[in-house]
Amino acid sequence: MGLTGLQIFKLLPKTNCKECGVATCMAFAMALANSKASLDQCPYVSDEAKEQLDAAAAPPIKKVTLGAGDFVRTMGDETELFRHDKKFFNETVIAIMVDDTEDVAAKAESFDKKVYERVGLTFYTDALAIINASGDAGKFKAAVEAAMGKTNRVLVLCSEDADAMAAAVEAAADRKPLICSATAANFDKMVELAVSKGCPLSVKGANLEEAVELATKAAAAGAKEVVIDSGSRQVSQTVADLTQLRRQALKRTKGFGFPAMAVVTAEDPMDQVVEAVSYMSNYAGLIALKADDDALLLPLMAWRQNLYTDPQKPIAVEPGLKEIGDVTPDSPVYTTTNFSLTYYIVEGEVEASKVPSYILSVDTDGISVLTGFAAGKFTGDTIAAAIKETGLEEKVNHKNIVIPGGVAVISGKLEDASGWKAMVGPREASGIPKFVRENFAK
């Protein structure tokens, strides 16, 4: 909500009827300002006031949806300049560029297989940006059709030739591709195409000022989803433009409330990733780059993951019983928390021990062993409850469970609460292989 509590209060009926569930209209206004109440709770607010409040509550950057069906990506709808103030919401869309003079079908097939796992999360490359490098409308359309046959990811169609774009969009409109780009030279045709096909449109200016002007005109002409490309291909200027766009959008300066995109121009693949990180860290809603090597894309996606996580919420794995290797009823059982960093370190060491084992991951809201212990979330009682909930007793023919050495103090309580014998393991996960050799080696 962009209004203060006092500003909201002036728009409310001031009846203090309590039907909203709050004692006074002022208290309700303060709750609205802090996003702790919904305007729908007030049965007497006027339509005029509701319209003003809804407008104030709308995110300062418009939402743009790319793609259709099972694979959709969202740009914009952001509210923050600094991640630590709240969080960033819609991850930067990563688009891999391919020329229509290349083997687009093979490239798209390879692109579609780029799926990565990291700390329990799955990363996908989001979009394939098809460039009309040939300058031929027929080849461009054929390349788009070839890509559509190989991947369901988002398509970004890149041509400033309105006729070539029209042919490609005719084939791909159902996939809701991003039309890229409308410029001063082709503006009317590109906007008409985007409006008639219901596709998002990127506008590119000679500079930021012209791009903002074109975006405003496109929106006024009926283009519902607009993305701004400032036109800069210099890193420092592009970063400055992206930052200026976000700052002015959050101030609700007219013409700036659109998500932004940036194009990576470096030649060296490693430099491309560095350039992409610069744009991603400075509010680019979409970046397009050529580099498509797994060794380069995974770190880029890891950077994105860290940028878009909630800084107030640790990354957690799903709690429960995990099987490491070909477990049997004789397999050892370890327990730890569901803090992803802790869990995957323990999992790695257990796997390295080469003894198939179970790991009981206890739900501590994603906090570590010692923090979980201090917070009362990793205790004898919570571990005992997890043993019961996961049906662990039905999986193994023993009642021995290895607990982290740092919380040896809970062993007695765990044994009383569960009837299991607590084996105090090493303080650090790195000691697990040695612990296994000493206790479980046959």
XYZ file of C-alpha atoms in Angstrom:
442
model
C 0.000 0.000 0.000
C 1.562 3.290 -1.105
C -0.501 5.494 1.248
C 0.080 6.212 4.915
C -2.410 5.154 7.551
C -3.648 8.737 7.921
C -4.147 9.123 4.152
C -6.121 5.870 4.069
C -8.183 6.932 7.090
C -9.364 10.042 5.226
C -10.882 7.774 2.539
C -12.709 5.472 4.972
C -16.337 6.068 6.145
C -15.196 6.829 9.742
C -18.205 5.078 11.288
C -16.191 2.922 13.708
C -18.794 0.203 13.077
C -16.328 -2.601 13.969
C -17.808 -4.808 11.207
C -14.316 -5.118 9.712
C -13.195 -6.821 12.907
C -11.110 -3.849 14.076
C -12.130 -1.474 16.875
C -11.873 1.808 14.930
C -11.521 3.080 11.371
C -8.130 4.533 12.300
C -6.893 1.149 13.528
C -8.242 -0.438 10.327
C -6.423 2.191 8.248
C -3.162 1.423 10.025
C -3.697 -2.293 9.423
C -4.265 -1.610 5.710
C -1.112 0.509 5.514
C 0.872 -2.376 6.985
C -0.729 -4.987 4.673
C -2.364 -6.692 7.658
C -5.938 -6.200 6.466
C -7.894 -6.212 3.217
C -10.136 -3.406 2.017
C -12.838 -6.014 1.369
C -13.313 -6.209 5.137
C -14.954 -2.752 5.138
C -18.596 -3.044 3.981
C -19.189 0.705 3.754
C -16.214 2.024 1.773
C -17.347 4.066 -1.248
C -16.586 3.037 -4.819
C -14.598 6.228 -5.299
C -12.469 5.576 -2.231
C -12.035 1.956 -3.240
C -10.775 2.994 -6.661
C -8.227 5.366 -5.124
C -7.067 2.808 -2.600
C -6.804 0.032 -5.190
C -4.722 2.307 -7.418
C -2.423 3.154 -4.515
C -2.084 -0.509 -3.609
C -1.089 -1.593 -7.138
C 2.610 -2.486 -7.527
C 4.572 0.407 -9.061
C 5.984 -1.858 -11.779
C 3.447 -3.556 -14.021
C 3.382 -7.320 -14.282
C 4.228 -8.879 -17.625
C 3.608 -12.579 -18.257
C 5.639 -14.411 -20.887
C 4.671 -17.776 -22.332
C 1.575 -19.933 -22.047
C 0.532 -23.363 -20.855
C 2.724 -25.188 -18.367
C 5.747 -22.929 -18.726
C 5.168 -19.283 -17.860
C 7.495 -16.610 -16.544
C 6.613 -13.285 -14.924
C 8.442 -9.973 -15.074
C 7.823 -6.818 -13.027
C 5.340 -6.602 -10.139
C 8.248 -5.619 -7.913
C 7.996 -3.253 -4.954
C 11.506 -2.927 -3.522
C 14.725 -1.110 -4.320
C 16.743 -3.018 -1.735
C 16.309 -6.762 -1.295
C 16.735 -6.634 2.482
C 13.730 -4.305 2.848
C 11.426 -7.181 1.929
C 12.441 -9.373 -1.039
C 12.469 -9.423 -4.820
C 9.601 -11.476 -6.196
C 9.911 -12.450 -9.861
C 13.237 -13.946 -10.842
C 15.096 -12.490 -13.791
C 14.188 -14.395 -16.946
C 17.312 -15.878 -18.555
C 17.015 -16.053 -22.343
C 19.577 -17.895 -24.461
C 20.057 -16.313 -27.889
C 20.171 -18.334 -31.095
C 20.382 -16.987 -34.661
C 17.886 -18.186 -37.250
C 20.897 -19.091 -39.391
C 21.894 -21.808 -36.888
C 20.378 -25.254 -36.402
C 17.601 -23.903 -34.207
C 15.900 -27.271 -33.716
C 19.078 -28.840 -32.327
C 19.771 -25.796 -30.196
C 16.225 -25.800 -28.802
C 16.387 -29.518 -28.049
C 19.658 -29.046 -26.181
C 18.271 -25.980 -24.414
C 15.207 -27.902 -23.250
C 17.423 -30.428 -21.441
C 19.204 -27.794 -19.376
C 17.760 -28.553 -15.959
C 19.912 -28.299 -12.841
C 19.517 -29.385 -9.224
C 20.999 -27.335 -6.385
C 20.245 -27.505 -2.641
C 17.021 -29.331 -3.347
C 15.821 -26.801 -5.919
C 15.388 -27.276 -9.650
C 16.688 -24.628 -12.054
C 15.487 -24.225 -15.620
C 16.668 -22.024 -18.419
C 13.630 -19.890 -19.045
C 13.540 -18.610 -22.607
C 14.934 -19.090 -26.073
C 15.569 -15.792 -27.878
C 15.464 -16.364 -31.629
C 17.334 -13.677 -33.588
C 16.371 -12.808 -37.154
C 20.050 -12.706 -38.137
C 19.290 -13.823 -41.708
C 17.060 -10.849 -42.386
C 14.757 -13.284 -44.163
C 11.154 -13.469 -42.964
C 10.713 -17.055 -44.151
C 13.810 -18.312 -42.363
C 12.809 -16.471 -39.214
C 9.357 -18.031 -39.188
C 10.799 -21.486 -39.934
C 13.280 -21.098 -37.072
C 10.492 -20.157 -34.668
C 8.423 -23.145 -35.758
C 11.445 -25.436 -35.348
C 11.992 -24.163 -31.814
C 8.326 -24.626 -30.945
C 8.599 -28.274 -31.909
C 11.460 -28.884 -29.512
C 10.763 -26.852 -26.390
C 7.833 -25.541 -24.389
C 9.899 -22.803 -22.767
C 9.222 -19.102 -23.311
C 10.050 -17.695 -26.729
C 11.518 -14.255 -27.345
C 11.250 -13.208 -30.988
C 13.924 -10.709 -31.968
C 13.549 -8.716 -35.175
C 13.017 -5.077 -36.011
C 11.506 -6.033 -39.368
C 7.766 -5.740 -38.745
C 6.861 -8.020 -41.661
C 9.230 -10.776 -40.480
C 7.895 -10.410 -36.954
C 4.300 -10.632 -38.188
C 5.047 -13.925 -39.937
C 6.740 -15.400 -36.869
C 4.070 -14.197 -34.433
C 1.362 -15.658 -36.661
C 2.966 -19.057 -36.077
C 3.717 -18.620 -32.373
C 0.957 -16.374 -30.991
C -0.552 -19.201 -28.915
C 2.750 -19.444 -27.039
C 2.525 -15.756 -26.079
C 6.105 -14.856 -27.076
C 7.801 -11.561 -26.222
C 7.886 -9.404 -29.358
C 11.267 -7.746 -29.405
C 11.437 -4.908 -30.320
C 9.333 -1.917 -31.242
C 11.469 1.087 -32.164
C 10.710 4.582 -33.402
C 10.988 3.262 -36.978
C 8.570 0.326 -36.729
C 6.491 1.460 -33.776
C 2.977 1.509 -35.241
C 3.206 -1.922 -36.912
C 4.789 -3.607 -33.897
C 2.270 -2.169 -31.445
C -0.625 -3.140 -33.705
C 0.788 -6.672 -33.907
C 1.219 -6.967 -30.129
C -2.289 -5.645 -29.455
C -3.991 -7.837 -32.056
C -2.214 -11.024 -30.908
C -2.263 -10.286 -27.176
C 1.523 -10.669 -26.890
C 3.897 -8.761 -24.601
C 5.986 -6.138 -26.396
C 9.501 -4.867 -25.808
C 10.197 -1.267 -26.825
C 13.743 -0.112 -27.554
C 14.841 3.481 -27.674
C 17.999 5.233 -28.786
C 18.377 6.031 -25.092
C 16.424 5.674 -21.864
C 14.395 8.831 -22.446
C 13.175 7.648 -25.835
C 12.484 4.137 -24.538
C 10.287 5.511 -21.747
C 8.463 7.708 -24.254
C 7.825 4.733 -26.546
C 6.658 2.561 -23.655
C 4.152 5.213 -22.606
C 2.864 5.531 -26.176
C 2.595 1.745 -26.559
C 0.573 1.442 -23.357
C -1.679 4.286 -24.470
C -2.187 2.519 -27.816
C -3.483 -0.587 -26.073
C -0.385 -2.719 -25.484
C -1.184 -4.240 -22.111
C 2.226 -5.746 -21.350
C 5.262 -3.635 -22.154
C 8.952 -4.225 -21.419
C 11.568 -1.478 -21.697
C 14.952 -1.885 -23.398
C 16.868 1.365 -22.983
C 18.869 0.541 -26.104
C 22.216 0.790 -24.347
C 24.749 -1.937 -25.133
C 27.470 -0.535 -22.859
C 27.652 -2.188 -19.437
C 27.994 0.935 -17.295
C 25.254 2.813 -19.162
C 22.926 -0.203 -19.089
C 23.393 -0.604 -15.331
C 22.717 3.125 -14.888
C 19.559 2.881 -17.015
C 18.256 -0.174 -15.168
C 18.850 1.487 -11.817
C 17.202 4.717 -12.914
C 14.186 2.789 -14.194
C 13.700 1.005 -10.872
C 14.191 4.158 -8.782
C 11.767 6.215 -10.829
C 9.227 3.379 -11.017
C 9.149 3.075 -7.229
C 8.584 6.821 -7.035
C 5.696 6.219 -9.461
C 7.174 8.634 -11.996
C 4.979 8.534 -15.092
C 6.283 6.295 -17.879
C 8.752 4.303 -15.742
C 6.446 1.636 -14.325
C 7.459 -1.157 -16.713
C 9.846 -4.089 -16.247
C 13.207 -3.788 -17.996
C 15.394 -6.077 -20.095
C 19.067 -6.035 -21.055
C 21.118 -7.670 -23.800
C 24.573 -9.079 -23.041
C 27.118 -8.094 -25.684
C 30.436 -9.493 -24.421
C 32.132 -11.961 -26.759
C 33.887 -14.205 -24.256
C 31.405 -16.627 -22.593
C 32.826 -16.014 -19.134
C 32.560 -12.259 -19.640
C 28.963 -12.758 -20.733
C 28.090 -14.328 -17.400
C 29.815 -11.524 -15.495
C 27.910 -8.958 -17.557
C 24.649 -10.846 -16.997
C 25.242 -10.862 -13.242
C 25.699 -7.083 -13.346
C 22.324 -6.627 -15.016
C 20.576 -9.211 -12.892
C 21.822 -7.527 -9.736
C 20.553 -4.195 -10.968
C 16.915 -4.985 -11.642
C 16.888 -6.477 -15.146
C 13.670 -8.470 -15.487
C 15.066 -10.316 -18.503
C 18.585 -10.796 -19.786
C 19.520 -12.269 -23.158
C 22.929 -13.850 -23.684
C 24.665 -16.289 -26.012
C 26.527 -18.382 -23.451
C 24.815 -21.736 -22.949
C 27.476 -23.949 -21.399
C 26.276 -25.740 -18.265
C 29.380 -24.689 -16.360
C 28.458 -21.041 -17.010
C 24.689 -21.193 -16.631
C 24.631 -23.012 -13.291
C 26.597 -20.309 -11.405
C 24.445 -17.638 -13.063
C 21.313 -19.392 -11.839
C 22.816 -19.905 -8.389
C 23.448 -16.172 -8.243
C 19.839 -15.546 -9.227
C 18.613 -17.966 -6.606
C 20.540 -16.144 -3.877
C 19.307 -12.773 -5.105
C 15.658 -13.769 -5.076
C 15.433 -15.771 -1.862
C 13.692 -14.186 1.092
C 16.525 -12.782 3.273
C 14.369 -13.372 6.331
C 13.731 -17.036 5.555
C 16.478 -19.700 5.412
C 16.537 -22.110 2.502
C 15.131 -25.406 3.710
C 14.750 -28.923 2.369
C 11.582 -30.922 2.783
C 11.743 -32.543 6.225
C 11.354 -36.303 6.468
C 13.254 -39.555 6.100
C 15.824 -39.648 3.281
C 17.442 -42.765 1.879
C 21.119 -42.495 0.924
C 22.142 -45.429 -1.246
C 20.604 -48.910 -1.251
C 19.410 -48.963 2.320
C 18.454 -52.123 4.217
C 16.885 -52.696 7.650
C 20.433 -52.787 9.053
C 21.359 -49.350 7.714
C 22.522 -46.679 10.160
C 20.256 -43.720 10.894
C 21.464 -40.131 11.266
C 19.453 -37.091 12.197
C 19.946 -33.422 11.400
C 17.823 -30.353 10.684
C 16.157 -29.323 7.419
C 18.455 -26.288 6.937
C 19.523 -26.981 3.370
C 23.197 -26.132 3.844
C 23.476 -28.398 6.882
C 21.450 -31.178 5.312
C 23.427 -31.339 2.071
C 26.787 -31.253 3.891
C 25.663 -34.186 6.040
C 24.240 -36.001 3.022
C 27.516 -35.548 1.135
C 29.568 -36.979 3.993
C 27.191 -39.898 4.524
C 27.329 -40.660 0.816
C 31.142 -40.453 0.918
C 31.208 -43.023 3.724
C 29.878 -45.580 1.187
C 27.562 -47.128 3.799
C 23.898 -46.855 2.718
C 22.082 -44.953 5.457
C 18.946 -43.080 6.450
C 18.956 -39.387 7.324
C 16.065 -38.121 9.433
C 15.676 -34.438 8.522
C 13.757 -32.716 11.330
C 11.612 -29.677 10.553
C 13.298 -26.724 12.274
C 11.909 -24.097 9.881
C 15.196 -24.219 8.010
C 17.559 -23.292 10.820
C 20.809 -25.066 11.736
C 21.473 -27.654 14.433
C 22.703 -25.397 17.227
C 20.252 -22.610 16.392
C 17.456 -25.152 16.235
C 18.492 -26.543 19.601
C 18.587 -23.058 21.143
C 15.145 -22.310 19.677
C 13.649 -25.540 20.987
C 13.107 -26.921 17.471
C 15.804 -29.625 17.458
C 15.342 -31.447 20.736
C 14.773 -34.932 22.034
C 11.028 -34.426 21.761
C 11.058 -33.103 18.180
C 13.377 -35.880 16.993
C 11.213 -38.477 18.744
C 8.144 -37.011 17.046
C 9.899 -37.141 13.663
C 10.827 -40.812 14.211
C 7.162 -41.586 14.784
C 5.786 -39.425 11.957
C 8.122 -40.879 9.334
C 7.511 -44.521 10.289
C 11.235 -45.014 10.830
C 10.695 -47.945 13.187
C 9.110 -49.892 10.341
C 12.111 -49.287 8.081
C 14.931 -50.622 10.261
C 15.464 -53.575 12.590
C 17.322 -51.593 15.269
C 16.774 -48.546 17.433
C 20.041 -46.638 17.132
C 20.146 -43.061 15.874
C 23.228 -40.879 15.406
C 22.818 -37.316 16.651
C 25.185 -34.378 15.965
C 27.964 -34.144 18.540
C 27.168 -30.473 19.144
C 23.853 -31.404 20.765
C 25.004 -34.436 22.769
C 23.112 -32.966 25.700
C 19.780 -34.028 24.180
C 20.676 -37.728 24.095
C 19.029 -38.563 27.428
C 15.824 -36.734 26.601
C 15.725 -38.354 23.156
C 16.107 -41.846 24.622
C 13.367 -41.194 27.181
C 10.994 -39.751 24.575
C 11.593 -42.316 21.824
C 12.972 -45.483 23.342
C 15.840 -45.272 20.816
C 19.532 -45.300 21.727
C 21.196 -42.011 20.884
C 24.693 -42.414 19.457
C 26.635 -39.168 19.769
C 28.254 -38.525 16.418
C 31.015 -36.088 15.450
C 30.593 -32.356 16.064
C 31.365 -31.616 12.422
C 29.927 -33.458 9.421
C 33.451 -33.932 8.083
C 33.971 -36.487 10.860
C 31.210 -38.777 9.603
C 33.400 -41.078 7.407
C 35.755 -41.748 10.339
C 32.757 -42.263 12.629
C 31.342 -44.779 10.165
C 34.616 -46.715 9.968
C 34.753 -46.943 13.746
C 31.099 -47.897 14.295
C 29.534 -49.384 11.163
C 32.377 -50.914 9.143
C 31.895 -54.633 8.608
